[in-house]
Amino acid sequence: MPRLNTLALLLSATLAFFPIAAAAQSDEEVYNRIESLHGNAGDLNEPLLSLVEAMGNSDAATIAGLADYPLRVAANGESYEIQNADDFIESFDALVTQDTKDSVAGQTYGQLFVNSDGVMLADGAVWMSNVCENSDCSSSHWAVTSINN
């Protein structure tokens, strides 16, 4: 019996090093899922591309301008609620790790994960949502709503 447990443990440890591939999805499938859950899918493209580029360039000001405040940020084992763009820019290097920047900079549209909470980039490193601008949500915009390092 101990030998069986050891083999099972070795197999589990080995499998842990092999990522499980997510189901491949086309850009059209992602777009349709965004549209069906959130609407305004066409308006995501510009802020998404800006975010991907800004993360690759460590452009704190652009990222700050794409965020909705207060912005939830998990960093350094802590959870922060950033109140405005100036605070985000001032603390950018402490709030956004290089791994997060690199992961988001490599994001493609077909890799996006979409659920009722929003659009997830880089395995949860960043979430974007369609944020209502008025009470009936007849006007909205896409914004970064959380960053998770």
Short mmCIF file of C-alpha atoms in Angstrom, two decimals:
data_model
loop_
_atom_site.label_atom_id
_atom_site.label_comp_id
_atom_site.label_asym_id
_atom_site.label_seq_id
_atom_site.Cartn_x
_atom_site.Cartn_y
_atom_site.Cartn_z
CA MET A 1 0.00 0.00 0.00
CA PRO A 2 2.74 2.57 0.77
CA ARG A 3 4.26 1.90 -2.67
CA LEU A 4 0.90 2.68 -4.33
CA ASN A 5 0.64 5.96 -2.39
CA THR A 6 4.18 6.89 -3.43
CA LEU A 7 3.41 6.20 -7.10
CA ALA A 8 0.23 8.23 -6.91
CA LEU A 9 2.13 11.10 -5.29
CA LEU A 10 4.84 10.99 -7.98
CA LEU A 11 2.23 10.95 -10.75
CA SER A 12 0.41 13.91 -9.20
CA ALA A 13 3.64 15.86 -8.81
CA THR A 14 4.63 15.13 -12.41
CA LEU A 15 1.25 16.19 -13.79
CA ALA A 16 1.43 19.44 -11.83
CA PHE A 17 4.31 20.55 -14.07
CA PHE A 18 2.31 20.10 -17.28
CA PRO A 19 -0.22 22.88 -17.90
CA ILE A 20 -3.68 21.81 -18.89
CA ALA A 21 -4.54 23.52 -22.13
CA ALA A 22 -7.70 25.56 -22.12
CA ALA A 23 -10.14 24.90 -24.90
CA ALA A 24 -9.08 26.90 -27.92
CA GLN A 25 -11.53 29.58 -28.90
CA SER A 26 -11.72 31.83 -31.90
CA ASP A 27 -11.77 35.60 -31.72
CA GLU A 28 -15.36 35.45 -32.95
CA GLU A 29 -16.37 33.11 -30.13
CA VAL A 30 -14.77 35.43 -27.57
CA TYR A 31 -16.44 38.47 -29.13
CA ASN A 32 -19.85 36.75 -29.13
CA ARG A 33 -19.47 35.69 -25.48
CA ILE A 34 -18.55 39.25 -24.46
CA GLU A 35 -21.49 40.63 -26.41
CA SER A 36 -23.96 38.13 -24.94
CA LEU A 37 -22.85 38.66 -21.34
CA HIS A 38 -21.91 42.33 -21.29
CA GLY A 39 -22.82 44.03 -24.56
CA ASN A 40 -20.63 46.74 -26.02
CA ALA A 41 -18.09 44.11 -27.19
CA GLY A 42 -16.86 46.24 -30.09
CA ASP A 43 -15.81 48.99 -27.71
CA LEU A 44 -13.47 46.65 -25.81
CA ASN A 45 -10.88 46.51 -28.60
CA GLU A 46 -9.33 49.95 -28.15
CA PRO A 47 -8.90 49.86 -24.35
CA LEU A 48 -7.75 46.24 -24.50
CA LEU A 49 -5.06 47.02 -27.07
CA SER A 50 -4.03 50.12 -25.13
CA LEU A 51 -3.73 48.09 -21.94
CA VAL A 52 -1.67 45.33 -23.57
CA GLU A 53 0.70 47.90 -25.08
CA ALA A 54 0.91 49.97 -21.90
CA MET A 55 1.75 46.92 -19.78
CA GLY A 56 4.51 46.02 -22.21
CA ASN A 57 5.92 49.54 -21.90
CA SER A 58 5.33 49.92 -18.12
CA ASP A 59 3.23 52.98 -18.97
CA ALA A 60 1.59 53.68 -15.61
CA ALA A 61 -0.26 56.80 -16.81
CA THR A 62 -2.02 54.98 -19.64
CA ILE A 63 -2.97 52.06 -17.41
CA ALA A 64 -4.22 54.48 -14.75
CA GLY A 65 -6.38 56.18 -17.37
CA LEU A 66 -7.94 52.84 -18.32
CA ALA A 67 -8.95 51.99 -14.75
CA ASP A 68 -12.19 52.44 -12.87
CA TYR A 69 -11.77 53.75 -9.32
CA PRO A 70 -11.63 52.69 -6.64
CA LEU A 71 -9.40 50.03 -8.25
CA ARG A 72 -8.84 46.75 -6.44
CA VAL A 73 -5.20 45.63 -6.54
CA ALA A 74 -3.75 42.51 -4.94
CA ALA A 75 0.01 42.90 -4.53
CA ASN A 76 2.70 41.92 -2.04
CA GLY A 77 0.30 39.62 -0.22
CA GLU A 78 -2.02 42.54 0.49
CA SER A 79 -5.23 43.89 -0.99
CA TYR A 80 -5.42 47.58 -1.82
CA GLU A 81 -8.22 49.86 -2.91
CA ILE A 82 -6.60 52.55 -5.03
CA GLN A 83 -8.73 55.69 -4.98
CA ASN A 84 -7.50 57.59 -8.03
CA ALA A 85 -5.13 57.65 -11.00
CA ASP A 86 -2.51 59.75 -9.22
CA ASP A 87 -2.23 57.22 -6.38
CA PHE A 88 -1.96 54.39 -8.90
CA ILE A 89 0.79 56.11 -10.88
CA GLU A 90 2.73 57.01 -7.73
CA SER A 91 2.68 53.40 -6.49
CA PHE A 92 2.76 51.63 -9.88
CA ASP A 93 6.04 49.78 -9.40
CA ALA A 94 4.88 48.38 -6.05
CA LEU A 95 1.38 47.53 -7.32
CA VAL A 96 2.12 45.84 -10.66
CA THR A 97 4.79 43.14 -10.85
CA GLN A 98 6.96 42.50 -13.88
CA ASP A 99 5.32 39.07 -14.25
CA THR A 100 1.91 40.74 -14.52
CA LYS A 101 3.20 43.27 -17.03
CA ASP A 102 4.77 40.52 -19.14
CA SER A 103 1.70 38.28 -18.99
CA VAL A 104 -0.70 41.02 -19.99
CA ALA A 105 1.67 42.28 -22.70
CA GLY A 106 1.50 38.82 -24.28
CA GLN A 107 -2.28 38.57 -24.15
CA THR A 108 -4.20 37.75 -27.31
CA TYR A 109 -7.91 38.20 -27.92
CA GLY A 110 -8.53 34.47 -28.28
CA GLN A 111 -6.98 33.85 -24.85
CA LEU A 112 -9.46 36.07 -23.04
CA PHE A 113 -11.71 34.39 -20.50
CA VAL A 114 -15.19 35.86 -20.24
CA ASN A 115 -17.77 35.37 -17.51
CA SER A 116 -20.48 37.43 -15.86
CA ASP A 117 -17.85 39.33 -13.83
CA GLY A 118 -16.07 40.64 -16.91
CA VAL A 119 -13.13 39.81 -19.13
CA MET A 120 -10.08 38.16 -17.60
CA LEU A 121 -6.60 38.71 -19.02
CA ALA A 122 -3.43 36.70 -18.32
CA ASP A 123 -4.99 33.99 -16.15
CA GLY A 124 -6.60 36.50 -13.79
CA ALA A 125 -3.81 39.06 -13.55
CA VAL A 126 -6.19 41.77 -14.79
CA TRP A 127 -9.96 42.02 -15.08
CA MET A 128 -11.82 44.45 -17.29
CA SER A 129 -15.54 45.16 -17.13
CA ASN A 130 -18.10 47.17 -19.01
CA VAL A 131 -18.74 49.98 -16.51
CA CYS A 132 -22.03 51.85 -16.60
CA GLU A 133 -21.81 55.62 -16.81
CA ASN A 134 -25.41 56.33 -15.81
CA SER A 135 -28.19 54.72 -13.79
CA ASP A 136 -29.88 52.93 -16.69
CA CYS A 137 -26.53 51.82 -18.17
CA SER A 138 -27.45 53.22 -21.56
CA SER A 139 -23.91 54.56 -21.70
CA SER A 140 -20.90 52.50 -20.67
CA HIS A 141 -17.17 52.04 -21.19
CA TRP A 142 -14.64 49.26 -20.70
CA ALA A 143 -12.23 49.72 -17.79
CA VAL A 144 -9.71 47.82 -15.72
CA THR A 145 -11.52 46.85 -12.53
CA SER A 146 -8.90 44.78 -10.73
CA ILE A 147 -5.25 43.78 -10.87
CA ASN A 148 -4.07 40.59 -9.19
CA ASN A 149 -0.36 39.93 -8.91
#
